[in-house]
Amino acid sequence: MSFLKTMSHHLDDVPSSPGKFKPDKPSLYFHRIRLQSSVFSRSAFWSLIFLTFVAFIFLLSAPSSTGSSYFHPRRDLLSGAASWGGREWERRLRKSATPKSSSGRTVLVTGAAGFVGFHVSRALRQRGDGVVGLDNFNDYYDPGLKRDRQNILSRSGVFVVEGDINDHALLKKLFDVVPFTHVMHLAAQAGVRYAMQNPYSYVHSNIAGFTKLLEACKSANPQPAIIWASSSSVYGLNSKVPFSEKDRTDRPASLYAATKKAAEEIAHAYNHIYGLSITGLRFFTVYGPYGRPDMAYFFFTKDILNGNQITIYEGPDHSSVARDFTYIDDIVEGCLGALDTSKKSTGSGGKKTGSAQLRTFNLGNTSPVPVTELVRILEKLLKVKANKKVLPLPRNGDVKFTHANISLAHSEFGYEPKTNLETGLKKFVKWYLSYYNGSKNTLR
Ligand SMILES: O=C(O)[C@H]1O[C@H](OP(=O)(O)OP(=O)(O)OC[C@H]2O[C@@H](n3ccc(=O)[nH]c3=O)[C@H](O)[C@@H]2O)[C@H](O)[C@@H](O)[C@@H]1O
């Protein structure tokens, strides 16, 4: 059986953001047992069935997993080793969820050990909100960086639960223990080009995981308001700029974009049926300290310092490829603004009692910069000339340009990006050099 075929059979068995696939063998091969039973005596056969049943009950009653057994069949039912649950775990959860201000807000941040989730969690906690993080710490990129973010959050009083958004039992437990007022959903399989290598991880995390989360939110009492990360990539092959929320979004150029678009439609359905208040934020190429090593500005920095060649894509007729690079602090402001203006969900006991808020906002910088300019700024800041190779933009999901119209976010919650690319990259490079201790070696 081909790898792709195998993976399609295990769509439900991958984590919400599984990163690099390490396919494992499912452990319950009922069909094998059935095949072999013909050579056993009848009593041996029934003993086996009995033992299997006992093992099944045992697994069902065990506390849920953190996601180490990602490829286990129906892992939401058969959750593996315990690493959440228990009195001490609940105590930490409640402490972290307790607001320090009179706002009364308690926010569940999914993807809290990720780039945007880390910064948003910190900002929420700093202003006094109760914050609980959730992250599966997958190895799509260096988990050490995620652990460092987790440690910083822990010092600021944010407990990051290790677990997966696809773990139904864990989500239920979280909502049973804490009456979250808001969910800031930032967990996702990110990256545009990686979707060609690992397509199912996008479906599993950005579609299945998102649906699992909405299911938990819809049944929670009270229902939280949800603010979540969509993407500028939903504008796909559109050529009219700047991109407005009113523009069509039915021509995605990558599977990543298609999963974000699908999630926007799923959000519509849950809002319509269950009265969930949902706000989708279309982020435009977010960058900054503690950023994602899979993004161009990050690995260009590493490669320039290491003297490795970098590849710069260009459009037809040597036209430049450009991005509306948006600095992390501006994105955090936007996330908090969206959260603060979100209205309560209207459902109760899984039933809608009235119409609920459904919003979509661009969060960009409104100032696209060619990738060649990004490299020029990095060369200047790093004081190293890059070894560049220019290639035509491959058909790998990348679009030629992005440019946000942000007037809607501005009028709704005063969103106003303040950081230009040069200033933002200066802060990134300063962080990068101190974080990696001036080392020109590989990332931790
Ligand atoms: O705005 C978004 O919604 C998306 O922004 C980024 O996606 P992207 O803009 O493609 O960011 P990078 O991967 O950092 O690429 C930035 C630019 O560098 C270019 N690039 C990338 C890699 C490379 O080797 N050479 C190169 O010229 C790309 O074509 C692109 O124009 C994130 O990676 C996505 O997760 C996010 O959803």
CSV table of C-alpha atoms in Angstrom, one decimal, residues 77-382:
chain,number,residue,atom,x,y,z
A,77,LEU,CA,-11.8,7.2,22.9
A,78,LEU,CA,-8.8,5.2,23.7
A,79,SER,CA,-6.7,8.0,25.1
A,80,GLY,CA,-3.3,6.8,26.1
A,81,ALA,CA,-0.9,7.6,28.9
A,82,ALA,CA,-2.0,10.0,31.6
A,83,SER,CA,-0.5,13.4,31.7
A,84,TRP,CA,-3.6,15.5,32.4
A,85,GLY,CA,-6.2,15.2,35.1
A,86,GLY,CA,-5.9,14.7,38.8
A,87,ARG,CA,-6.3,17.1,41.7
A,88,GLU,CA,-3.0,18.9,41.4
A,89,TRP,CA,-3.7,19.4,37.6
A,90,GLU,CA,-7.1,20.9,38.3
A,91,ARG,CA,-5.7,23.2,41.0
A,92,ARG,CA,-3.2,24.6,38.6
A,93,LEU,CA,-5.9,25.0,36.0
A,94,ARG,CA,-8.2,26.9,38.3
A,95,LYS,CA,-5.3,29.1,39.5
A,96,SER,CA,-4.3,30.0,36.0
A,97,ALA,CA,-7.9,30.6,35.0
A,98,THR,CA,-8.6,33.1,37.8
A,99,PRO,CA,-8.6,36.7,36.6
A,100,LYS,CA,-6.4,39.1,38.4
A,101,SER,CA,-8.5,42.1,37.4
A,102,SER,CA,-12.2,42.8,37.7
A,103,SER,CA,-12.7,42.1,34.0
A,104,GLY,CA,-14.0,38.6,34.8
A,105,ARG,CA,-12.5,37.3,31.6
A,106,THR,CA,-11.2,33.8,31.5
A,107,VAL,CA,-9.6,32.8,28.2
A,108,LEU,CA,-8.6,29.4,26.8
A,109,VAL,CA,-5.8,30.0,24.4
A,110,THR,CA,-5.2,27.0,22.0
A,111,GLY,CA,-1.7,26.9,20.5
A,112,ALA,CA,-0.4,28.8,23.5
A,113,ALA,CA,3.2,27.6,23.0
A,114,GLY,CA,3.1,28.7,19.4
A,115,PHE,CA,4.3,32.0,18.1
A,116,VAL,CA,1.1,34.1,18.2
A,117,GLY,CA,-0.5,32.1,21.0
A,118,PHE,CA,2.5,32.8,23.3
A,119,HIS,CA,2.4,36.5,22.7
A,120,VAL,CA,-1.4,36.8,23.1
A,121,SER,CA,-1.4,34.6,26.3
A,122,ARG,CA,1.2,36.8,27.8
A,123,ALA,CA,-0.6,40.0,26.9
A,124,LEU,CA,-3.9,38.7,28.3
A,125,ARG,CA,-2.3,37.6,31.5
A,126,GLN,CA,-0.4,40.9,31.9
A,127,ARG,CA,-3.6,42.9,31.8
A,128,GLY,CA,-5.2,40.6,34.4
A,129,ASP,CA,-7.3,38.1,32.5
A,130,GLY,CA,-7.4,34.5,33.6
A,131,VAL,CA,-5.6,32.5,30.9
A,132,VAL,CA,-5.2,28.7,30.4
A,133,GLY,CA,-3.1,27.5,27.5
A,134,LEU,CA,-3.4,24.3,25.5
A,135,ASP,CA,-0.8,23.0,23.1
A,136,ASN,CA,0.3,19.6,21.7
A,137,PHE,CA,4.0,20.6,21.4
A,138,ASN,CA,4.3,18.8,18.1
A,139,ASP,CA,7.6,18.8,16.2
A,140,TYR,CA,6.6,20.6,13.0
A,141,TYR,CA,9.4,22.9,14.1
A,142,ASP,CA,11.8,22.8,17.1
A,143,PRO,CA,9.7,21.9,20.2
A,144,GLY,CA,12.5,23.4,22.3
A,145,LEU,CA,11.4,26.8,21.2
A,146,LYS,CA,7.8,25.9,22.3
A,147,ARG,CA,9.1,24.7,25.7
A,148,ASP,CA,10.9,28.0,26.2
A,149,ARG,CA,7.8,29.9,25.4
A,150,GLN,CA,5.9,27.6,27.8
A,151,ASN,CA,8.4,28.3,30.6
A,152,ILE,CA,8.1,32.1,30.1
A,153,LEU,CA,4.3,31.8,30.2
A,154,SER,CA,4.5,29.6,33.4
A,155,ARG,CA,6.6,32.4,35.1
A,156,SER,CA,3.9,34.9,34.2
A,157,GLY,CA,1.2,32.6,35.8
A,158,VAL,CA,-0.1,30.9,32.6
A,159,PHE,CA,-0.5,27.2,32.8
A,160,VAL,CA,-0.1,25.6,29.4
A,161,VAL,CA,-1.9,22.2,29.4
A,162,GLU,CA,-0.2,19.7,27.2
A,163,GLY,CA,-2.8,18.2,25.0
A,164,ASP,CA,-4.5,18.1,21.6
A,165,ILE,CA,-7.6,20.0,20.3
A,166,ASN,CA,-8.7,16.6,18.8
A,167,ASP,CA,-8.9,15.1,22.3
A,168,HIS,CA,-12.6,15.4,23.0
A,169,ALA,CA,-12.2,14.1,26.6
A,170,LEU,CA,-9.6,16.7,27.4
A,171,LEU,CA,-11.7,19.6,26.0
A,172,LYS,CA,-14.7,18.4,27.9
A,173,LYS,CA,-12.7,18.3,31.1
A,174,LEU,CA,-11.3,21.8,30.5
A,175,PHE,CA,-14.8,23.2,30.1
A,176,ASP,CA,-16.1,21.2,33.0
A,177,VAL,CA,-13.4,22.6,35.3
A,178,VAL,CA,-13.3,26.2,34.0
A,179,PRO,CA,-16.3,28.4,32.9
A,180,PHE,CA,-14.3,30.0,30.0
A,181,THR,CA,-15.8,33.3,28.8
A,182,HIS,CA,-13.6,33.3,25.7
A,183,VAL,CA,-11.6,30.9,23.5
A,184,MET,CA,-8.7,32.3,21.5
A,185,HIS,CA,-8.1,29.5,19.1
A,186,LEU,CA,-4.6,29.8,17.6
A,187,ALA,CA,-3.7,26.2,17.3
A,188,ALA,CA,-3.3,25.1,13.7
A,189,GLN,CA,-1.1,23.4,11.2
A,190,ALA,CA,0.5,26.5,9.7
A,191,GLY,CA,2.8,27.0,6.7
A,192,VAL,CA,1.7,27.3,3.1
A,193,ARG,CA,4.4,25.2,1.3
A,194,TYR,CA,4.5,22.3,3.8
A,195,ALA,CA,0.9,21.4,2.8
A,196,MET,CA,2.3,19.6,-0.2
A,197,GLN,CA,4.4,17.4,1.9
A,198,ASN,CA,1.9,16.7,4.7
A,199,PRO,CA,-1.6,17.4,3.4
A,200,TYR,CA,-3.5,15.4,6.0
A,201,SER,CA,-2.0,17.2,8.9
A,202,TYR,CA,-3.8,20.4,7.6
A,203,VAL,CA,-7.2,18.6,7.3
A,204,HIS,CA,-6.8,17.0,10.7
A,205,SER,CA,-5.8,20.1,12.6
A,206,ASN,CA,-7.5,23.0,10.8
A,207,ILE,CA,-10.7,21.3,9.9
A,208,ALA,CA,-11.2,18.3,12.2
A,209,GLY,CA,-9.5,19.9,15.2
A,210,PHE,CA,-11.4,23.1,14.7
A,211,THR,CA,-14.7,21.2,14.5
A,212,LYS,CA,-13.9,19.3,17.7
A,213,LEU,CA,-13.2,22.6,19.5
A,214,LEU,CA,-16.5,24.1,18.3
A,215,GLU,CA,-18.3,21.0,19.4
A,216,ALA,CA,-16.9,21.4,22.9
A,217,CYS,CA,-17.7,25.1,22.9
A,218,LYS,CA,-21.3,24.6,21.8
A,219,SER,CA,-21.9,22.1,24.6
A,220,ALA,CA,-20.1,24.2,27.3
A,221,ASN,CA,-22.1,26.0,29.9
A,222,PRO,CA,-21.7,29.0,29.6
A,223,GLN,CA,-20.8,28.9,25.8
A,224,PRO,CA,-17.6,31.0,25.3
A,225,ALA,CA,-17.2,33.6,22.6
A,226,ILE,CA,-14.6,32.3,20.1
A,227,ILE,CA,-11.9,34.3,18.4
A,228,TRP,CA,-9.7,32.3,16.0
A,229,ALA,CA,-6.9,32.6,13.4
A,230,SER,CA,-7.8,32.4,9.8
A,231,SER,CA,-5.3,33.5,7.2
A,232,SER,CA,-4.7,36.1,4.4
A,233,SER,CA,-4.1,33.1,2.2
A,234,VAL,CA,-7.9,32.7,1.8
A,235,TYR,CA,-7.7,35.5,-0.8
A,236,GLY,CA,-5.8,33.0,-3.0
A,237,LEU,CA,-5.5,34.1,-6.6
A,238,ASN,CA,-7.4,37.4,-6.2
A,239,SER,CA,-5.7,40.2,-8.0
A,240,LYS,CA,-7.7,43.2,-6.7
A,241,VAL,CA,-5.8,45.0,-3.9
A,242,PRO,CA,-5.9,45.7,-1.1
A,243,PHE,CA,-7.8,42.6,0.0
A,244,SER,CA,-11.1,43.4,1.6
A,245,GLU,CA,-13.2,41.1,3.8
A,246,LYS,CA,-16.0,41.6,1.2
A,247,ASP,CA,-13.9,40.0,-1.6
A,248,ARG,CA,-14.4,36.5,-2.9
A,249,THR,CA,-12.4,33.8,-1.2
A,250,ASP,CA,-13.2,30.8,-3.4
A,251,ARG,CA,-9.9,30.4,-5.2
A,252,PRO,CA,-7.3,29.1,-2.7
A,253,ALA,CA,-3.8,28.5,-4.0
A,254,SER,CA,-2.8,26.0,-1.4
A,255,LEU,CA,-4.4,23.2,0.7
A,256,TYR,CA,-3.5,25.3,3.8
A,257,ALA,CA,-5.6,28.2,2.4
A,258,ALA,CA,-8.4,25.8,1.5
A,259,THR,CA,-8.5,24.4,5.1
A,260,LYS,CA,-8.7,27.9,6.5
A,261,LYS,CA,-11.5,28.8,4.1
A,262,ALA,CA,-13.3,25.6,5.1
A,263,ALA,CA,-13.0,26.5,8.7
A,264,GLU,CA,-14.5,29.9,8.0
A,265,GLU,CA,-17.6,28.1,6.5
A,266,ILE,CA,-17.7,25.7,9.5
A,267,ALA,CA,-17.7,28.7,11.8
A,268,HIS,CA,-20.7,30.1,9.9
A,269,ALA,CA,-22.6,26.8,10.4
A,270,TYR,CA,-21.9,26.6,14.2
A,271,ASN,CA,-22.8,30.3,14.6
A,272,HIS,CA,-26.1,29.7,12.7
A,273,ILE,CA,-27.1,26.4,14.5
A,274,TYR,CA,-25.8,26.8,18.0
A,275,GLY,CA,-25.6,30.6,18.6
A,276,LEU,CA,-21.8,30.6,19.0
A,277,SER,CA,-20.3,34.1,18.9
A,278,ILE,CA,-17.4,33.7,16.4
A,279,THR,CA,-14.7,36.1,15.2
A,280,GLY,CA,-12.2,35.0,12.5
A,281,LEU,CA,-9.0,37.0,12.1
A,282,ARG,CA,-7.1,36.8,8.8
A,283,PHE,CA,-3.5,37.3,9.8
A,284,PHE,CA,-1.0,38.6,7.2
A,285,THR,CA,2.5,37.1,7.4
A,286,VAL,CA,3.1,37.7,11.1
A,287,TYR,CA,6.7,38.0,12.2
A,288,GLY,CA,8.8,38.9,15.3
A,289,PRO,CA,10.7,37.7,18.3
A,290,TYR,CA,9.9,34.1,19.3
A,291,GLY,CA,8.6,33.6,15.8
A,292,ARG,CA,8.2,30.5,13.7
A,293,PRO,CA,11.5,29.0,12.3
A,294,ASP,CA,9.6,27.7,9.2
A,295,MET,CA,8.9,31.2,8.0
A,296,ALA,CA,11.2,32.9,5.4
A,297,TYR,CA,12.3,35.9,7.5
A,298,PHE,CA,13.4,33.5,10.2
A,299,PHE,CA,15.3,30.9,8.1
A,300,PHE,CA,16.8,33.6,5.9
A,301,THR,CA,18.3,35.1,9.1
A,302,LYS,CA,19.7,31.7,10.1
A,303,ASP,CA,21.0,31.0,6.5
A,304,ILE,CA,22.6,34.4,6.0
A,305,LEU,CA,24.4,34.1,9.3
A,306,ASN,CA,25.6,30.6,8.4
A,307,GLY,CA,26.7,31.6,4.9
A,308,ASN,CA,24.1,29.3,3.3
A,309,GLN,CA,22.5,30.2,0.0
A,310,ILE,CA,18.9,31.5,0.2
A,311,THR,CA,16.3,31.3,-2.5
A,312,ILE,CA,14.2,34.3,-3.4
A,313,TYR,CA,11.2,33.7,-5.5
A,314,GLU,CA,10.2,36.1,-8.2
A,315,GLY,CA,7.0,36.4,-10.3
A,316,PRO,CA,6.6,36.4,-14.1
A,317,ASP,CA,8.9,38.8,-16.0
A,318,HIS,CA,11.1,39.2,-13.0
A,319,SER,CA,8.3,40.9,-11.0
A,320,SER,CA,8.8,40.9,-7.3
A,321,VAL,CA,6.8,38.8,-4.8
A,322,ALA,CA,5.6,40.8,-1.9
A,323,ARG,CA,4.0,40.3,1.5
A,324,ASP,CA,2.1,42.6,3.9
A,325,PHE,CA,4.4,41.6,6.7
A,326,THR,CA,2.7,42.3,10.1
A,327,TYR,CA,4.6,42.7,13.4
A,328,ILE,CA,3.6,40.5,16.3
A,329,ASP,CA,2.7,43.4,18.7
A,330,ASP,CA,0.3,44.8,16.2
A,331,ILE,CA,-1.3,41.4,15.8
A,332,VAL,CA,-1.6,41.0,19.6
A,333,GLU,CA,-3.4,44.4,19.7
A,334,GLY,CA,-5.8,43.2,17.0
A,335,CYS,CA,-6.5,39.9,18.8
A,336,LEU,CA,-7.2,41.7,22.1
A,337,GLY,CA,-9.4,44.3,20.3
A,338,ALA,CA,-11.4,41.5,18.7
A,339,LEU,CA,-11.8,39.7,22.0
A,340,ASP,CA,-12.9,42.8,23.8
A,341,THR,CA,-15.5,43.6,21.3
A,342,SER,CA,-16.8,40.1,20.9
A,343,LYS,CA,-20.4,39.5,22.2
A,344,LYS,CA,-21.6,36.6,24.3
A,345,SER,CA,-22.7,33.4,22.6
A,346,THR,CA,-26.4,32.9,22.7
A,347,GLY,CA,-26.8,29.2,23.1
A,348,SER,CA,-27.5,27.2,26.1
A,349,GLY,CA,-27.4,23.4,26.6
A,350,GLY,CA,-26.3,23.1,23.0
A,351,LYS,CA,-29.4,25.1,21.7
A,352,LYS,CA,-29.4,28.5,20.2
A,353,THR,CA,-31.7,31.1,21.9
A,354,GLY,CA,-31.1,34.0,19.5
A,355,SER,CA,-28.8,35.1,16.7
A,356,ALA,CA,-25.1,35.5,17.6
A,357,GLN,CA,-22.2,37.6,16.4
A,358,LEU,CA,-20.2,36.4,13.4
A,359,ARG,CA,-17.3,38.5,12.2
A,360,THR,CA,-14.3,38.4,10.0
A,361,PHE,CA,-11.4,40.9,10.1
A,362,ASN,CA,-8.1,41.4,8.2
A,363,LEU,CA,-5.2,42.0,10.5
A,364,GLY,CA,-2.4,43.2,8.3
A,365,ASN,CA,0.0,46.0,8.0
A,366,THR,CA,-1.4,47.7,4.8
A,367,SER,CA,2.1,48.1,3.5
A,368,PRO,CA,3.3,45.3,1.3
A,369,VAL,CA,7.1,44.9,1.0
A,370,PRO,CA,8.9,42.8,-1.7
A,371,VAL,CA,10.8,39.8,-0.5
A,372,THR,CA,14.0,41.3,-2.0
A,373,GLU,CA,13.6,44.3,0.3
A,374,LEU,CA,13.1,42.0,3.3
A,375,VAL,CA,16.4,40.4,2.4
A,376,ARG,CA,18.1,43.8,2.0
A,377,ILE,CA,17.0,44.9,5.5
A,378,LEU,CA,18.2,41.6,7.0
A,379,GLU,CA,21.6,42.0,5.3
A,380,LYS,CA,21.9,45.5,6.7
A,381,LEU,CA,20.9,44.4,10.2
A,382,LEU,CA,23.0,41.3,10.3
